Each structure stands twice: as C-alpha cells, then as structure tokens.
PDB file of C-alpha atoms and ligand atoms in Angstrom:
ATOM      1  CA  MET A  12      -2.482  -0.589  22.169  1.00  0.00           C
ATOM      2  CA  ARG A  13      -1.389   2.676  20.453  1.00  0.00           C
ATOM      3  CA  ILE A  14       0.826   2.457  17.404  1.00  0.00           C
ATOM      4  CA  ILE A  15       2.236   5.093  15.060  1.00  0.00           C
ATOM      5  CA  VAL A  16       1.729   4.361  11.368  1.00  0.00           C
ATOM      6  CA  ALA A  17       4.933   5.067   9.462  1.00  0.00           C
ATOM      7  CA  THR A  18       3.484   6.906   6.483  1.00  0.00           C
ATOM      8  CA  THR A  19       2.972  10.366   5.021  1.00  0.00           C
ATOM      9  CA  ASN A  20       0.073   9.131   2.869  1.00  0.00           C
ATOM     10  CA  LYS A  21      -3.177  10.198   4.603  1.00  0.00           C
ATOM     11  CA  LYS A  22      -5.388   7.932   2.480  1.00  0.00           C
ATOM     12  CA  LYS A  23      -3.246   4.903   3.240  1.00  0.00           C
ATOM     13  CA  PHE A  24      -3.264   5.894   6.913  1.00  0.00           C
ATOM     14  CA  LYS A  25      -7.082   6.144   7.025  1.00  0.00           C
ATOM     15  CA  GLU A  26      -7.348   2.687   5.567  1.00  0.00           C
ATOM     16  CA  MET A  27      -4.838   1.234   8.027  1.00  0.00           C
ATOM     17  CA  GLN A  28      -6.505   3.002  10.952  1.00  0.00           C
ATOM     18  CA  ARG A  29      -9.895   1.605   9.950  1.00  0.00           C
ATOM     19  CA  ILE A  30      -8.570  -1.961   9.677  1.00  0.00           C
ATOM     20  CA  LEU A  31      -6.515  -1.799  12.860  1.00  0.00           C
ATOM     21  CA  GLU A  32      -9.398  -0.319  14.851  1.00  0.00           C
ATOM     22  CA  ARG A  33     -11.382  -3.494  14.166  1.00  0.00           C
ATOM     23  CA  GLU A  34      -8.444  -5.452  15.557  1.00  0.00           C
ATOM     24  CA  GLY A  35      -8.485  -3.379  18.760  1.00  0.00           C
ATOM     25  CA  ILE A  36      -5.367  -1.393  17.840  1.00  0.00           C
ATOM     26  CA  LYS A  37      -5.346   2.416  17.978  1.00  0.00           C
ATOM     27  CA  ALA A  38      -3.349   3.757  15.048  1.00  0.00           C
ATOM     28  CA  VAL A  39      -2.084   7.347  15.106  1.00  0.00           C
ATOM     29  CA  PHE A  40      -0.739   9.543  12.309  1.00  0.00           C
ATOM     30  CA  PRO A  41       2.831  10.770  12.951  1.00  0.00           C
ATOM     31  CA  GLU A  42       2.977  14.259  14.489  1.00  0.00           C
ATOM     32  CA  GLU A  43       5.953  15.104  12.329  1.00  0.00           C
ATOM     33  CA  ARG A  44       6.719  14.310   8.714  1.00  0.00           C
ATOM     34  CA  ILE A  45       9.743  12.033   8.444  1.00  0.00           C
ATOM     35  CA  GLU A  46      11.431  11.749   5.058  1.00  0.00           C
ATOM     36  CA  VAL A  47      12.597   8.181   4.518  1.00  0.00           C
ATOM     37  CA  GLU A  48      14.502   7.113   1.437  1.00  0.00           C
ATOM     38  CA  GLU A  49      12.982   3.834   0.264  1.00  0.00           C
ATOM     39  CA  ARG A  50      16.276   2.383  -0.952  1.00  0.00           C
ATOM     40  CA  GLY A  51      15.311  -1.297  -0.605  1.00  0.00           C
ATOM     41  CA  ASN A  52      14.884  -3.783  -3.420  1.00  0.00           C
ATOM     42  CA  SER A  53      11.718  -5.405  -2.098  1.00  0.00           C
ATOM     43  CA  PHE A  54       8.486  -4.532  -0.320  1.00  0.00           C
ATOM     44  CA  LEU A  55       9.833  -6.220   2.805  1.00  0.00           C
ATOM     45  CA  GLU A  56      13.089  -4.270   2.810  1.00  0.00           C
ATOM     46  CA  ASN A  57      11.259  -0.975   2.330  1.00  0.00           C
ATOM     47  CA  ALA A  58       8.683  -1.747   5.025  1.00  0.00           C
ATOM     48  CA  CYS A  59      11.528  -2.573   7.417  1.00  0.00           C
ATOM     49  CA  ILE A  60      13.464   0.608   6.498  1.00  0.00           C
ATOM     50  CA  LYS A  61      10.370   2.791   7.151  1.00  0.00           C
ATOM     51  CA  ALA A  62       9.507   1.043  10.426  1.00  0.00           C
ATOM     52  CA  GLU A  63      13.068   1.340  11.747  1.00  0.00           C
ATOM     53  CA  ALA A  64      13.344   5.022  10.780  1.00  0.00           C
ATOM     54  CA  TYR A  65      10.075   5.944  12.527  1.00  0.00           C
ATOM     55  CA  TYR A  66      10.879   3.813  15.573  1.00  0.00           C
ATOM     56  CA  GLU A  67      14.260   5.450  15.944  1.00  0.00           C
ATOM     57  CA  TYR A  68      12.717   8.925  15.696  1.00  0.00           C
ATOM     58  CA  PHE A  69       9.615   8.496  17.890  1.00  0.00           C
ATOM     59  CA  ASN A  70      10.789   5.682  20.164  1.00  0.00           C
ATOM     60  CA  THR A  71       7.228   4.309  20.118  1.00  0.00           C
ATOM     61  CA  PRO A  72       5.887   1.093  18.522  1.00  0.00           C
ATOM     62  CA  VAL A  73       5.251   1.585  14.809  1.00  0.00           C
ATOM     63  CA  ILE A  74       3.673  -0.230  11.893  1.00  0.00           C
ATOM     64  CA  ALA A  75       4.895   0.452   8.350  1.00  0.00           C
ATOM     65  CA  ASP A  76       3.226  -0.717   5.149  1.00  0.00           C
ATOM     66  CA  ASP A  77       5.062  -1.054   1.872  1.00  0.00           C
ATOM     67  CA  SER A  78       2.753  -1.959  -0.937  1.00  0.00           C
ATOM     68  CA  GLY A  79       2.237  -1.721  -4.651  1.00  0.00           C
ATOM     69  CA  LEU A  80       0.767  -3.051  -7.845  1.00  0.00           C
ATOM     70  CA  VAL A  81       2.500  -5.909  -9.681  1.00  0.00           C
ATOM     71  CA  VAL A  82       1.451  -6.209 -13.333  1.00  0.00           C
ATOM     72  CA  ASP A  83       2.312  -9.431 -15.221  1.00  0.00           C
ATOM     73  CA  ALA A  84       2.481  -7.871 -18.698  1.00  0.00           C
ATOM     74  CA  LEU A  85       4.922  -5.240 -17.378  1.00  0.00           C
ATOM     75  CA  ASP A  86       7.336  -7.787 -15.864  1.00  0.00           C
ATOM     76  CA  GLY A  87       6.123  -6.928 -12.366  1.00  0.00           C
ATOM     77  CA  TYR A  88       6.263  -3.117 -12.733  1.00  0.00           C
ATOM     78  CA  PRO A  89       5.351  -0.737 -11.149  1.00  0.00           C
ATOM     79  CA  GLY A  90       5.934  -2.960  -8.068  1.00  0.00           C
ATOM     80  CA  ILE A  91       7.995  -1.206  -5.392  1.00  0.00           C
ATOM     81  CA  TYR A  92       7.948   1.935  -7.582  1.00  0.00           C
ATOM     82  CA  SER A  93       4.124   2.165  -7.599  1.00  0.00           C
ATOM     83  CA  SER A  94       3.863   5.536  -5.821  1.00  0.00           C
ATOM     84  CA  ARG A  95       6.195   7.253  -8.303  1.00  0.00           C
ATOM     85  CA  PHE A  96       5.636   5.182 -11.457  1.00  0.00           C
ATOM     86  CA  TYR A  97       4.991   8.366 -13.471  1.00  0.00           C
ATOM     87  CA  SER A  98       8.587   9.492 -12.914  1.00  0.00           C
ATOM     88  CA  LEU A  99      10.351   6.248 -13.896  1.00  0.00           C
ATOM     89  CA  GLU A 100      12.314   5.834 -17.114  1.00  0.00           C
ATOM     90  CA  PHE A 101      10.475   2.498 -17.551  1.00  0.00           C
ATOM     91  CA  GLY A 102       7.813   3.109 -20.207  1.00  0.00           C
ATOM     92  CA  GLY A 103       8.717   6.816 -20.443  1.00  0.00           C
ATOM     93  CA  LYS A 104       8.484   9.578 -17.832  1.00  0.00           C
ATOM     94  CA  GLU A 105       5.129  11.355 -17.491  1.00  0.00           C
ATOM     95  CA  LYS A 106       4.858  15.029 -16.533  1.00  0.00           C
ATOM     96  CA  LEU A 107       3.211  15.506 -13.152  1.00  0.00           C
ATOM     97  CA  ILE A 108       0.044  17.329 -14.184  1.00  0.00           C
ATOM     98  CA  GLY A 109      -2.469  16.562 -11.440  1.00  0.00           C
ATOM     99  CA  SER A 110      -1.901  14.221  -8.537  1.00  0.00           C
ATOM    100  CA  PRO A 111       0.666  11.382  -8.653  1.00  0.00           C
ATOM    101  CA  ASP A 112      -2.244   8.870  -8.401  1.00  0.00           C
ATOM    102  CA  VAL A 113      -3.916  10.242 -11.528  1.00  0.00           C
ATOM    103  CA  VAL A 114      -0.685  10.404 -13.551  1.00  0.00           C
ATOM    104  CA  ASN A 115       0.399   6.913 -12.433  1.00  0.00           C
ATOM    105  CA  VAL A 116      -2.922   5.479 -13.628  1.00  0.00           C
ATOM    106  CA  LYS A 117      -2.636   7.348 -16.915  1.00  0.00           C
ATOM    107  CA  LYS A 118       0.816   5.878 -17.553  1.00  0.00           C
ATOM    108  CA  LEU A 119      -0.331   2.375 -16.604  1.00  0.00           C
ATOM    109  CA  LEU A 120      -3.298   2.490 -18.993  1.00  0.00           C
ATOM    110  CA  LYS A 121      -1.083   3.834 -21.781  1.00  0.00           C
ATOM    111  CA  LEU A 122       1.410   0.982 -21.343  1.00  0.00           C
ATOM    112  CA  LEU A 123      -1.353  -1.637 -21.315  1.00  0.00           C
ATOM    113  CA  LYS A 124      -3.250  -0.265 -24.320  1.00  0.00           C
ATOM    114  CA  GLY A 125      -4.124  -3.199 -26.603  1.00  0.00           C
ATOM    115  CA  GLN A 126      -2.598  -5.674 -24.123  1.00  0.00           C
ATOM    116  CA  LYS A 127      -4.729  -8.834 -23.669  1.00  0.00           C
ATOM    117  CA  ASN A 128      -2.957 -10.035 -20.523  1.00  0.00           C
ATOM    118  CA  ARG A 129      -4.377  -7.711 -17.819  1.00  0.00           C
ATOM    119  CA  LYS A 130      -3.462  -9.881 -14.807  1.00  0.00           C
ATOM    120  CA  ALA A 131      -2.131  -8.006 -11.786  1.00  0.00           C
ATOM    121  CA  ARG A 132      -2.011  -8.143  -8.029  1.00  0.00           C
ATOM    122  CA  PHE A 133      -1.688  -5.737  -5.140  1.00  0.00           C
ATOM    123  CA  VAL A 134       0.984  -6.743  -2.631  1.00  0.00           C
ATOM    124  CA  ALA A 135       1.397  -5.435   0.913  1.00  0.00           C
ATOM    125  CA  VAL A 136       4.066  -6.097   3.499  1.00  0.00           C
ATOM    126  CA  VAL A 137       3.308  -4.709   6.940  1.00  0.00           C
ATOM    127  CA  PHE A 138       6.099  -4.470   9.470  1.00  0.00           C
ATOM    128  CA  PHE A 139       5.692  -3.905  13.206  1.00  0.00           C
ATOM    129  CA  ARG A 140       8.657  -2.581  15.201  1.00  0.00           C
ATOM    130  CA  GLY A 141       8.372  -2.722  18.984  1.00  0.00           C
ATOM    131  CA  LYS A 142      10.754  -2.376  21.907  1.00  0.00           C
ATOM    132  CA  GLU A 143      12.319  -5.802  21.645  1.00  0.00           C
ATOM    133  CA  ALA A 144      11.908  -6.887  18.053  1.00  0.00           C
ATOM    134  CA  GLY A 145      10.101  -6.616  14.744  1.00  0.00           C
ATOM    135  CA  VAL A 146       7.591  -8.888  13.029  1.00  0.00           C
ATOM    136  CA  PHE A 147       6.026  -8.737   9.594  1.00  0.00           C
ATOM    137  CA  ALA A 148       3.179 -10.188   7.549  1.00  0.00           C
ATOM    138  CA  SER A 149       2.325 -10.002   3.868  1.00  0.00           C
ATOM    139  CA  ALA A 150      -0.637 -10.623   1.600  1.00  0.00           C
ATOM    140  CA  GLU A 151      -1.752 -10.223  -1.990  1.00  0.00           C
ATOM    141  CA  CYS A 152      -4.980  -9.426  -3.801  1.00  0.00           C
ATOM    142  CA  GLU A 153      -5.321 -10.833  -7.335  1.00  0.00           C
ATOM    143  CA  GLY A 154      -7.201  -9.099 -10.124  1.00  0.00           C
ATOM    144  CA  ILE A 155      -7.098  -7.504 -13.550  1.00  0.00           C
ATOM    145  CA  ILE A 156      -6.398  -4.001 -14.855  1.00  0.00           C
ATOM    146  CA  LEU A 157      -9.488  -2.371 -16.397  1.00  0.00           C
ATOM    147  CA  GLU A 158      -9.422  -0.373 -19.651  1.00  0.00           C
ATOM    148  CA  GLU A 159     -10.821   2.762 -17.965  1.00  0.00           C
ATOM    149  CA  PRO A 160     -10.906   4.133 -14.397  1.00  0.00           C
ATOM    150  CA  ARG A 161     -14.154   3.445 -12.480  1.00  0.00           C
ATOM    151  CA  GLY A 162     -15.274   4.682  -9.052  1.00  0.00           C
ATOM    152  CA  ASP A 163     -14.011   7.300  -6.663  1.00  0.00           C
ATOM    153  CA  LYS A 164     -13.382   5.489  -3.390  1.00  0.00           C
ATOM    154  CA  GLY A 165      -9.986   4.305  -2.169  1.00  0.00           C
ATOM    155  CA  PHE A 166      -6.770   5.691  -3.646  1.00  0.00           C
ATOM    156  CA  GLY A 167      -3.872   4.974  -5.990  1.00  0.00           C
ATOM    157  CA  TYR A 168      -4.637   2.379  -8.647  1.00  0.00           C
ATOM    158  CA  ASP A 169      -8.019   1.383  -7.122  1.00  0.00           C
ATOM    159  CA  PRO A 170     -10.110   2.822 -10.007  1.00  0.00           C
ATOM    160  CA  VAL A 171      -8.393   0.562 -12.577  1.00  0.00           C
ATOM    161  CA  PHE A 172      -8.050  -2.598 -10.474  1.00  0.00           C
ATOM    162  CA  GLN A 173     -10.848  -5.169 -10.527  1.00  0.00           C
ATOM    163  CA  PRO A 174     -10.368  -7.822  -7.838  1.00  0.00           C
ATOM    164  CA  LEU A 175     -10.899 -11.461  -8.831  1.00  0.00           C
ATOM    165  CA  GLY A 176     -14.540 -12.531  -8.342  1.00  0.00           C
ATOM    166  CA  PHE A 177     -15.933  -8.967  -8.510  1.00  0.00           C
ATOM    167  CA  ASP A 178     -17.472  -7.017 -11.361  1.00  0.00           C
ATOM    168  CA  LYS A 179     -16.569  -3.690  -9.751  1.00  0.00           C
ATOM    169  CA  SER A 180     -13.299  -1.837  -9.508  1.00  0.00           C
ATOM    170  CA  MET A 181     -11.637  -1.567  -6.096  1.00  0.00           C
ATOM    171  CA  ALA A 182     -12.694   2.116  -6.105  1.00  0.00           C
ATOM    172  CA  GLU A 183     -16.361   1.095  -6.437  1.00  0.00           C
ATOM    173  CA  LEU A 184     -16.261  -1.189  -3.388  1.00  0.00           C
ATOM    174  CA  GLU A 185     -17.440  -0.009   0.015  1.00  0.00           C
ATOM    175  CA  PRO A 186     -14.491   0.488   2.420  1.00  0.00           C
ATOM    176  CA  TRP A 187     -15.423  -2.625   4.481  1.00  0.00           C
ATOM    177  CA  GLU A 188     -15.628  -4.679   1.261  1.00  0.00           C
ATOM    178  CA  LYS A 189     -12.183  -3.534   0.171  1.00  0.00           C
ATOM    179  CA  ASP A 190     -10.717  -4.254   3.624  1.00  0.00           C
ATOM    180  CA  SER A 191     -12.100  -7.795   3.633  1.00  0.00           C
ATOM    181  CA  ILE A 192     -10.278  -8.792   0.429  1.00  0.00           C
ATOM    182  CA  SER A 193      -7.440  -6.297   0.076  1.00  0.00           C
ATOM    183  CA  HIS A 194      -3.724  -7.043   0.373  1.00  0.00           C
ATOM    184  CA  ARG A 195      -3.512  -4.510   3.249  1.00  0.00           C
ATOM    185  CA  GLY A 196      -6.603  -5.801   5.058  1.00  0.00           C
ATOM    186  CA  LYS A 197      -5.361  -9.389   4.976  1.00  0.00           C
ATOM    187  CA  ALA A 198      -1.763  -8.508   5.889  1.00  0.00           C
ATOM    188  CA  LEU A 199      -2.815  -6.353   8.848  1.00  0.00           C
ATOM    189  CA  LYS A 200      -5.136  -9.054  10.159  1.00  0.00           C
ATOM    190  CA  LYS A 201      -2.253 -11.542  10.066  1.00  0.00           C
ATOM    191  CA  LEU A 202       0.024  -9.032  11.778  1.00  0.00           C
ATOM    192  CA  SER A 203      -2.530  -8.360  14.483  1.00  0.00           C
ATOM    193  CA  LEU A 204      -2.791 -12.118  15.211  1.00  0.00           C
ATOM    194  CA  LEU A 205       0.996 -12.283  15.477  1.00  0.00           C
ATOM    195  CA  LEU A 206       1.061  -9.321  17.867  1.00  0.00           C
ATOM    196  CA  LYS A 207      -1.647 -10.818  20.038  1.00  0.00           C
ATOM    197  CA  SER A 208       0.263 -14.078  20.293  1.00  0.00           C
ATOM    198  CA  CYS A 209       3.527 -12.390  21.246  1.00  0.00           C
ATOM    199  CA  GLY A 210       2.348  -9.373  23.271  1.00  0.00           C
ATOM    200  CA  LYS A 211       5.616  -9.020  25.172  1.00  0.00           C
ATOM    201  CA  LEU A 212       7.231  -7.616  22.022  1.00  0.00           C
ATOM    202  CA  LEU A 213       5.314  -4.433  22.731  1.00  0.00           C
TER     203      LEU A 213
HETATM  204  P1  LIG B  23       4.265   3.205  -0.641  1.00  0.00           P
HETATM  205  O1  LIG B  23       3.607   4.243   0.199  1.00  0.00           O
HETATM  206  O2  LIG B  23       5.672   3.504  -1.017  1.00  0.00           O
HETATM  207  O3  LIG B  23       4.095   1.820  -0.052  1.00  0.00           O
HETATM  208  O4  LIG B  23       3.497   3.217  -2.038  1.00  0.00           O
HETATM  209  C1  LIG B  23       2.388   2.454  -2.264  1.00  0.00           C
HETATM  210  C2  LIG B  23       1.794   2.833  -3.611  1.00  0.00           C
HETATM  211  O5  LIG B  23       1.244   1.652  -4.190  1.00  0.00           O
HETATM  212  C3  LIG B  23       0.632   3.796  -3.477  1.00  0.00           C
HETATM  213  O6  LIG B  23       1.061   5.131  -3.587  1.00  0.00           O
HETATM  214  C4  LIG B  23      -0.285   3.367  -4.609  1.00  0.00           C
HETATM  215  O7  LIG B  23       0.158   3.947  -5.801  1.00  0.00           O
HETATM  216  C5  LIG B  23      -0.048   1.876  -4.684  1.00  0.00           C
HETATM  217  N1  LIG B  23      -0.993   1.158  -3.811  1.00  0.00           N
HETATM  218  C6  LIG B  23      -0.679   0.462  -2.678  1.00  0.00           C
HETATM  219  N2  LIG B  23      -1.791  -0.034  -2.112  1.00  0.00           N
HETATM  220  C7  LIG B  23      -2.822   0.376  -2.866  1.00  0.00           C
HETATM  221  C8  LIG B  23      -4.230   0.202  -2.746  1.00  0.00           C
HETATM  222  O8  LIG B  23      -4.776  -0.380  -1.812  1.00  0.00           O
HETATM  223  N3  LIG B  23      -4.952   0.765  -3.730  1.00  0.00           N
HETATM  224  C9  LIG B  23      -4.412   1.435  -4.770  1.00  0.00           C
HETATM  225  N4  LIG B  23      -3.113   1.661  -4.901  1.00  0.00           N
HETATM  226  C10 LIG B  23      -2.303   1.126  -3.955  1.00  0.00           C
END
C-alpha cells in the first residue's frame, strides 16, 4: 500500500513514515508542494481539508494529519494554531527570529511564566482519503509543559512537553518511545486498523 502524506513538514512526514512503515504502509512525500489554506475550526476539519486538497491534486490515496498542542491554562491555545502560534494576536505577536518551532516555544514559555497549572495535551487527527471514501482516527497524549526546553529529538513543542508517566521531555525520548505513546503514533495505528478492515476503500 503506497500513500501520499499531505504535508509540507519534513519532520512530521518522517515521523508518519516511520509509524506507517511498521503498519506495512509505504508513505511517500508529495513530489510537489501544495499550498492549502487551513480554514477549518477544528483538527478534524483541517485534516479533511488537507486530505481532500491533496487527493484532488494527485488522484492517489492520501493521509493528512492535523495536530497541535492544547494547553489548559491558555484556554486550549495554541490548538489548531500550533504551527503559527508566534504570529497570533493571542498573547502578543512574536517576531520570527529563528525557526517557527523555536519562536513558538519561546512564546509558550513566556505566557506560562509563573503559571502553576502546566497541564497540556497533544492532539492528532489523521484522515485517509481513498477512491471511494474517507476515514479518520484521533488520539491524544497527556502531559505537562516544562519550564525550560530539554532534548533535541522530535520537532515543534517536543522539548517543552513532558508526557504523563515520564521524567523526560518528548524531545529526549527515542523515536520508537515517542511513537508508542504519542498522539500521532496512536492515531495512525487506529487508522491503519480501520484501513485493514475496510481495504476496498483503497
Ligand atoms: P499542522 O502541520 O498544521 O498540523 O501543525 C502542527 C503543529 O503542531 C506543528 O507545527 C507543531 O508546532 C505542533 N505539533 C504537532 N504534533 C507535534 C509533535 O508531535 N511534537 C511537537 N509539536 C507538535
């Protein structure tokens, strides 16, 4: 099974490819960059919008992931705005000096300075679009936001996210460890089970 991953984010792709490979699914990076406006109001809507746009363009089965970090003390922000949190009016815009990941983390830590409630969760919705229909699965990974970044694996908010039951940040976990507990790992495993049980969708 060969599926295009509807993303421009190489680090997210690598992670998805690694997880899907274990499920017997060959994931490929899109040959062309497709700009998709994520105009939805939820992870599910955005995952569906991305999957549809890529399917329409490539006419090949696709999987899209829409994911983000939901922080309790910030009323659920950055949420669906996680990839461009630095540029939001919420909490004040940050200048993009360095990569978006670094500036997003900087803004998050600034907003949570002195905050006792550090509870947060990663959320992922993965959406498969095939010839006949689409199916989706979702999962979460609970944890807390650390005071300082730790580790250099993973991407995005991984260095400041400590999953429940661990004393390491997500960026200090080995890739297989992250995949076994992460929102994306769990959602893709559920999706793969769904695909195996309804193969004719492909
Ligand atoms: P999307 O590509 O629009 O779904 O944006 C997802 C954003 O959420 C990423 O750019 C990261 O900022 C954040 N994010 C999602 N999943 C993870 C993860 O596994 N680790 C760290 N950050 C993540």
